[in-house]
């Protein structure tokens, strides 16, 4: 059965990953020991339909050794979210809920010395894009090599995506409008308006 909270298309997933790049990378060994780190990850152009992420981590991170032996990992992306209070509604006969955007990716991670520079430069390029006085890596050219040697690049080949975009799709348009009137985060407002656009437009 199709969930009303499923992403509308692969573009929804790509947008989430692009706008919320700081993700949890989680590895569990056969004994149940969990290792995890929050790391910025970027989506690379697709190759033959595959989703490939690019990132870097400190060489001292225990995940380096773990992923060298066991490359399979879970990657958790959390987008904007908010608690929804029944006090927002004209009809208060409902239960509190939460609206949110998230995705859990299962991926095979490959440590890549040869991609460390690309991972660092591409991350800076993406995060500095659009800033009035954007910063460039060349501004620390005198110590870039020393900093780079402390980290290692990696790719994550995505083999499974489990995403949930719970954004009031199961509520009447009037309730969606009441929800929007109380939300404070612009990014979340855009998500709610986007996934409910057809229903909100039909009511106008």
Coordinates of N, CA, C and O in Angstrom, one line a residue, residues 84 87-90 99 173-185 188-189 192-193 200:
X84 N 3.5 19.9 16.3 CA 2.2 20.5 15.9 C 1.2 20.4 17.0 O 0.9 19.3 17.5
X87 N -3.7 23.3 19.6 CA -4.1 24.6 19.9 C -4.0 25.5 18.7 O -4.6 26.6 18.7
X88 N -3.4 25.1 17.6 CA -3.3 25.8 16.4 C -4.6 25.8 15.6 O -4.9 26.6 14.7
X89 N -5.5 24.8 15.9 CA -6.7 24.6 15.1 C -7.9 25.2 15.7 O -8.1 25.2 16.9
X90 N -8.9 25.6 14.8 CA -10.2 26.0 15.3 C -10.9 24.9 16.0 O -11.6 25.1 17.0
X99 N 5.5 17.0 12.4 CA 5.7 17.0 11.0 C 7.2 17.0 10.7 O 8.0 17.7 11.4
X173 N -7.3 20.3 3.8 CA -6.7 21.5 3.4 C -6.8 22.7 4.4 O -5.8 23.4 4.6
X174 N -7.9 22.8 5.0 CA -8.1 23.8 6.0 C -7.1 23.7 7.2 O -6.6 24.7 7.7
X175 N -6.9 22.4 7.6 CA -6.0 22.2 8.7 C -4.5 22.4 8.2 O -3.7 22.9 9.0
X176 N -4.2 22.1 7.0 CA -2.9 22.4 6.5 C -2.6 23.9 6.5 O -1.6 24.4 6.9
X177 N -3.7 24.7 6.1 CA -3.5 26.2 6.2 C -3.3 26.6 7.6 O -2.5 27.6 7.9
X178 N -4.0 26.1 8.6 CA -3.8 26.5 10.0 C -2.4 26.1 10.4 O -1.8 26.9 11.2
X179 N -2.0 25.0 10.0 CA -0.6 24.5 10.4 C 0.4 25.5 9.8 O 1.3 26.0 10.5
X180 N 0.3 25.8 8.5 CA 1.2 26.8 7.9 C 1.2 28.1 8.6 O 2.3 28.8 8.7
X181 N 0.1 28.6 9.1 CA 0.0 29.9 9.7 C 0.8 29.9 11.0 O 1.2 31.0 11.5
X182 N 1.2 28.8 11.6 CA 1.9 28.7 12.9 C 3.3 28.3 12.7 O 4.1 28.3 13.7
X183 N 3.7 27.8 11.6 CA 5.1 27.4 11.4 C 6.0 28.6 11.3 O 5.7 29.6 10.8
X184 N 7.2 28.4 11.9 CA 8.2 29.5 11.9 C 9.4 29.3 11.0 O 10.0 30.3 10.6
X185 N 9.7 28.1 10.6 CA 10.9 27.8 9.8 C 10.5 27.8 8.3 O 9.7 27.1 7.9
X188 N 10.7 24.5 6.4 CA 9.6 23.6 6.6 C 8.3 24.1 5.9 O 7.5 23.3 5.4
X189 N 8.1 25.4 6.0 CA 6.9 25.9 5.3 C 7.0 25.6 3.8 O 6.0 25.2 3.2
X192 N 6.0 21.9 3.3 CA 4.5 21.7 3.5 C 3.7 22.2 2.4 O 2.8 21.6 1.8
X193 N 4.1 23.4 1.9 CA 3.4 24.0 0.8 C 3.6 23.2 -0.5 O 2.7 23.0 -1.3
X200 N -4.1 22.5 -1.8 CA -4.3 23.9 -1.4 C -4.8 24.7 -2.5 O -5.7 25.6 -2.4

